[in-house]
Amino acid sequence: MSSAAWQGSVQGCLWDDAATPEFGRVAPLRTPLARGAWVDHQPGWLTGSDAVFDALVADVDWRADTRQMYDNVVAVPRLTRTYGERDALPHDCLTAARAALSAHYRAELGEGFATVGLCHYRNGADSVAWHGDRIGRSRDADTMVAILSLGEARPLLLRPRGGGASIRFLLGHGDLLVMGGSCQRTWDHAVPKTRRPVGPRISAQFRPRGVW
Ligand SMILES: O=C(O)CCC(=O)C(=O)O
């Protein structure tokens, strides 16, 4: 790989691989939603990221969580791992992504992104149900949640909290999606299951301190 090219795109990130992961300039297209919410989407923000995907699948100590559902304990339909703001991240690329997102959004957000959550959707049976990230400060204040999507393209749906028509963003390999404004309070989002045979996907979510 050309380490010079990678160094040029993201300071301080080097690894020896055939592909050259490279972030483009953060320049998403913004979709305003009702009730003060918005979504930024930038297809192909990170290119050459096959090796990043493979490294995350192999190196992250993925957790298979369970949750109580009425009288039963059921498996959470995805693998997860979360990193606090002082935790070492499992790949330099995530550190670089967080820095680039913080630099771009800091003026609007009033702070940088701090924590990183990872979800590994192994196939179409893995999913995340309708929800908003409304724990912590996001319960009653505007915030942003940025997602870097790697691997198989899966749709992320958004619908107004309490019901209404949904809108769909197909998140492909290297895409960036940022939910902002009141989005976590006034809208819900989901990655639905699919019967189509689909490959694995990893979602990296970047959140400000105190937002879950
Ligand atoms: O997979 C995604 O991109 C969304 C993940 C998500 O909504 C969550 O973990 O709260």
Tab-separated table of C-alpha atoms in Angstrom, residues 12 14 25 27 35 48 56 68 100 102 107 145 148 155 162 166 181 188 191 195:
chain	number	residue	atom	x	y	z
A	12	GLY	CA	-1.096	9.354	11.962
A	14	LEU	CA	-0.557	3.681	8.975
A	25	ARG	CA	-13.526	15.633	2.890
A	27	ALA	CA	-19.179	17.167	2.771
A	35	ARG	CA	-39.654	18.951	14.125
A	48	GLY	CA	-10.541	1.320	0.357
A	56	LEU	CA	-12.737	-5.091	13.015
A	68	GLN	CA	-35.348	-9.637	29.056
A	100	ALA	CA	-12.433	14.242	11.321
A	102	SER	CA	-15.279	16.346	15.481
A	107	ALA	CA	-18.861	24.480	15.646
A	145	VAL	CA	-25.024	10.762	16.318
A	148	LEU	CA	-19.777	5.107	9.627
A	155	PRO	CA	-31.150	0.410	4.897
A	162	GLY	CA	-45.201	8.174	17.601
A	166	SER	CA	-40.630	6.318	7.208
A	181	GLY	CA	-30.933	18.481	15.679
A	188	ASP	CA	-36.895	6.882	15.737
A	191	VAL	CA	-32.119	-1.275	10.712
A	195	ARG	CA	-34.903	-12.247	4.210
